[in-house]
Amino acid sequence: MRGLRPLAAELHKTLTLPSTWVALAVTILGTAAITVLNANYARSAIASGDVWDRGLLSPFETGYSGMPLGTVGAVVLGVVAIGSEYTAASTDAGGGRQITTTLAAMPGRTGVLLAKTAVVVLLVALSAAVAIPLSTGIAAVMLGDAAVPTPGFGEAAARSAGAALYWALTAVMAIAITALARTVMIPLVVLIANSSVVSVSILLSRVTPLAFWLPDAAGQRLFGDLSMMEGALDAGPGGLVMAAWAALLLGIAAVVFARRDA
Amino acid sequence: MSGLGRAVAAEAAKLRTLPAAPLTVLGTAILAGAIAGALAAQEPPIPAADAVAGAVPLAQAGAILLGVLPVTQEYAGRQLRTSLVAVPSRGAVIAAKTAVAAAASLLAGALATAAALGAAWGAGIATGDGAPDPLAGGGRVLGAALYLALMGLLAHAVALLLRGPVPALTSTLALVLLVSPVLAGLGAFARWLPDRAAAALYLPDAGPGDWLGPAPGALVALAWIVALTALGAWRFCRSEPVP
């Protein structure tokens, strides 16, 4: 039980943050909303036969195309889980920061960071477990009989797990960067901008192939073989490179967090 | 100085003395310059205006960060109560804030575009493509600056409506960087989204079809901004000045 107490405390703190629920809603309802729009489009495209790649109109692909939005949810989860500790309370309430209370209750700083990471990864995994089946399910229902056959279960499961892993690793990096920056604004801007199609890594990859080793670009193939990522690392090695980045950043954050005045 | 003039001066002083604001303006300009320079240095050479356009999608993240600052800084701590004691008219506070956000966004957009253009010219000369025609694509370069300013104002309007830095930043960035590119693949209705309407200002192929054209696009984006600012002003005037 003792080992679980920091986890329970961090879970409670994270779940009582409004931003956590907004992030979960972005991931689950946002991807579902994009799927509905997407399925409408796919239905009319199938009916008119005006399609360049019918494979993209299967229920799985139709639901899966909203998955980049889940990265935003993961970023917000990671950033607010630790950023909220550093937000000053109202001056009427003493203007204190939660981090001082947290560290008084749990002096083991590495444990605090690890507990937070575990809670965020758990929430990201749960949101993926709901969002991906929900989106593909909505697409399957909306497309009905008109649907183009879906990729095999193995491929669908692998790519769903890949998306969940990408979200989780992004959330871990969000925790690490926010712990270093001790503010929410900068990590939010950098990480959300970088999870989009205008990511710095993708721009840099036009200049040097080394850019494919940057954390967000390395993991791109976890979503599947996307044609826009010509020259990117494969899913397996890319996922490992991304995981190594996440571990490195979390390690640096843990050392700094343990040694710096809160 | 009139009451509104003093309110504008106060808002300008509050924004200028926030360390994040000048740093964001500077960072956006450096980022835009670096991207445009890198794009212009490639083979085959591309026109400077295209390099500037290539820098805009990422530079707009800086414009959006700057746009949320004037409002969200008030909700950190009790500054808003102090502000309203000093300027009790909430309409005047909003008018002053919006004017300052517009000026700051225009400044940031102009600086970022100038940095991008300068870097693109420099890279073009350094790679031996000769001196570029300085006026080629001038309208689109101007449009890029205007686009960045419009995105800053859009973020300001969203911040007025949502108040907190996390919801304002997340929703604006997610709309502009993720949702609108996804929706763009789904049909022509996406051209009415604020960022895609305004993007006709700087994109080369902004003809009929997927884009609204520069002037109508800018007007549509402005209509979004006015509507969201009005909603935000309504909330600001009706709610308690606490987070």
mmCIF file of N, CA, C and O in Angstrom, chain B residues 25 37-38 49 59 66 73 87 89 91 103-105 120 136 189 195 204 207 232 236:
data_model
loop_
_atom_site.group_PDB
_atom_site.id
_atom_site.type_symbol
_atom_site.label_atom_id
_atom_site.label_comp_id
_atom_site.label_asym_id
_atom_site.label_seq_id
_atom_site.Cartn_x
_atom_site.Cartn_y
_atom_site.Cartn_z
ATOM 1 N N VAL B 25 7.540 38.104 -29.204
ATOM 2 C CA VAL B 25 7.716 38.846 -30.465
ATOM 3 C C VAL B 25 9.072 38.508 -31.071
ATOM 4 O O VAL B 25 9.196 38.179 -32.259
ATOM 5 N N GLY B 37 14.854 31.275 -44.117
ATOM 6 C CA GLY B 37 16.228 31.178 -44.598
ATOM 7 C C GLY B 37 16.554 29.763 -45.040
ATOM 8 O O GLY B 37 17.128 29.544 -46.111
ATOM 9 N N ALA B 38 16.158 28.783 -44.211
ATOM 10 C CA ALA B 38 16.448 27.385 -44.547
ATOM 11 C C ALA B 38 15.719 26.974 -45.823
ATOM 12 O O ALA B 38 16.272 26.273 -46.668
ATOM 13 N N ALA B 49 9.044 35.167 -51.621
ATOM 14 C CA ALA B 49 7.683 35.202 -51.086
ATOM 15 C C ALA B 49 7.213 33.799 -50.692
ATOM 16 O O ALA B 49 6.487 33.632 -49.699
ATOM 17 N N ALA B 59 5.145 30.159 -37.577
ATOM 18 C CA ALA B 59 5.247 31.452 -36.908
ATOM 19 C C ALA B 59 3.915 31.842 -36.279
ATOM 20 O O ALA B 59 3.879 32.588 -35.300
ATOM 21 N N LEU B 66 1.208 35.347 -28.344
ATOM 22 C CA LEU B 66 1.172 36.777 -28.036
ATOM 23 C C LEU B 66 -0.275 37.248 -27.881
ATOM 24 O O LEU B 66 -0.581 38.061 -27.009
ATOM 25 N N GLN B 73 -3.029 37.141 -18.770
ATOM 26 C CA GLN B 73 -2.169 37.599 -17.667
ATOM 27 C C GLN B 73 -3.003 38.213 -16.545
ATOM 28 O O GLN B 73 -2.606 38.185 -15.376
ATOM 29 N N VAL B 87 -9.886 51.159 -13.801
ATOM 30 C CA VAL B 87 -10.744 51.496 -14.952
ATOM 31 C C VAL B 87 -12.059 50.741 -14.767
ATOM 32 O O VAL B 87 -12.201 49.611 -15.219
ATOM 33 N N SER B 89 -14.987 50.970 -16.035
ATOM 34 C CA SER B 89 -15.798 50.644 -17.213
ATOM 35 C C SER B 89 -15.214 49.430 -17.923
ATOM 36 O O SER B 89 -14.119 49.482 -18.486
ATOM 37 N N GLY B 91 -16.265 47.990 -20.587
ATOM 38 C CA GLY B 91 -16.205 48.215 -22.030
ATOM 39 C C GLY B 91 -14.899 48.899 -22.413
ATOM 40 O O GLY B 91 -14.255 48.532 -23.407
ATOM 41 N N ALA B 103 -2.451 46.108 -32.015
ATOM 42 C CA ALA B 103 -1.174 46.764 -32.315
ATOM 43 C C ALA B 103 -0.017 45.781 -32.120
ATOM 44 O O ALA B 103 0.892 45.697 -32.957
ATOM 45 N N ALA B 104 -0.069 45.016 -31.019
ATOM 46 C CA ALA B 104 1.021 44.071 -30.750
ATOM 47 C C ALA B 104 1.068 42.984 -31.816
ATOM 48 O O ALA B 104 2.150 42.589 -32.275
ATOM 49 N N SER B 105 -0.113 42.507 -32.243
ATOM 50 C CA SER B 105 -0.150 41.449 -33.252
ATOM 51 C C SER B 105 0.384 41.959 -34.587
ATOM 52 O O SER B 105 1.125 41.253 -35.282
ATOM 53 N N ALA B 120 15.294 35.161 -46.255
ATOM 54 C CA ALA B 120 15.132 34.528 -47.572
ATOM 55 C C ALA B 120 16.009 35.232 -48.606
ATOM 56 O O ALA B 120 16.665 34.582 -49.426
ATOM 57 N N ALA B 136 9.054 41.211 -56.008
ATOM 58 C CA ALA B 136 8.262 40.059 -56.444
ATOM 59 C C ALA B 136 7.451 39.509 -55.266
ATOM 60 O O ALA B 136 7.979 39.262 -54.187
ATOM 61 N N PHE B 189 -16.312 23.525 -47.494
ATOM 62 C CA PHE B 189 -16.791 24.351 -46.375
ATOM 63 C C PHE B 189 -15.651 24.840 -45.489
ATOM 64 O O PHE B 189 -15.766 25.859 -44.818
ATOM 65 N N ASP B 195 -8.927 30.652 -39.999
ATOM 66 C CA ASP B 195 -7.534 30.658 -40.440
ATOM 67 C C ASP B 195 -7.418 30.373 -41.934
ATOM 68 O O ASP B 195 -6.589 30.951 -42.622
ATOM 69 N N PRO B 204 -0.011 31.240 -52.545
ATOM 70 C CA PRO B 204 0.144 31.564 -53.960
ATOM 71 C C PRO B 204 -1.075 31.178 -54.797
ATOM 72 O O PRO B 204 -1.448 31.891 -55.719
ATOM 73 N N GLY B 207 -6.865 31.135 -55.479
ATOM 74 C CA GLY B 207 -7.871 31.491 -56.469
ATOM 75 C C GLY B 207 -9.236 31.022 -56.021
ATOM 76 O O GLY B 207 -9.439 30.715 -54.857
ATOM 77 N N GLY B 232 -16.955 37.231 -26.192
ATOM 78 C CA GLY B 232 -16.024 37.332 -25.068
ATOM 79 C C GLY B 232 -16.290 38.576 -24.243
ATOM 80 O O GLY B 232 -16.250 38.546 -23.012
ATOM 81 N N PHE B 236 -17.151 38.872 -20.390
ATOM 82 C CA PHE B 236 -16.288 39.681 -19.521
ATOM 83 C C PHE B 236 -17.115 40.691 -18.735
ATOM 84 O O PHE B 236 -16.852 40.955 -17.564
#
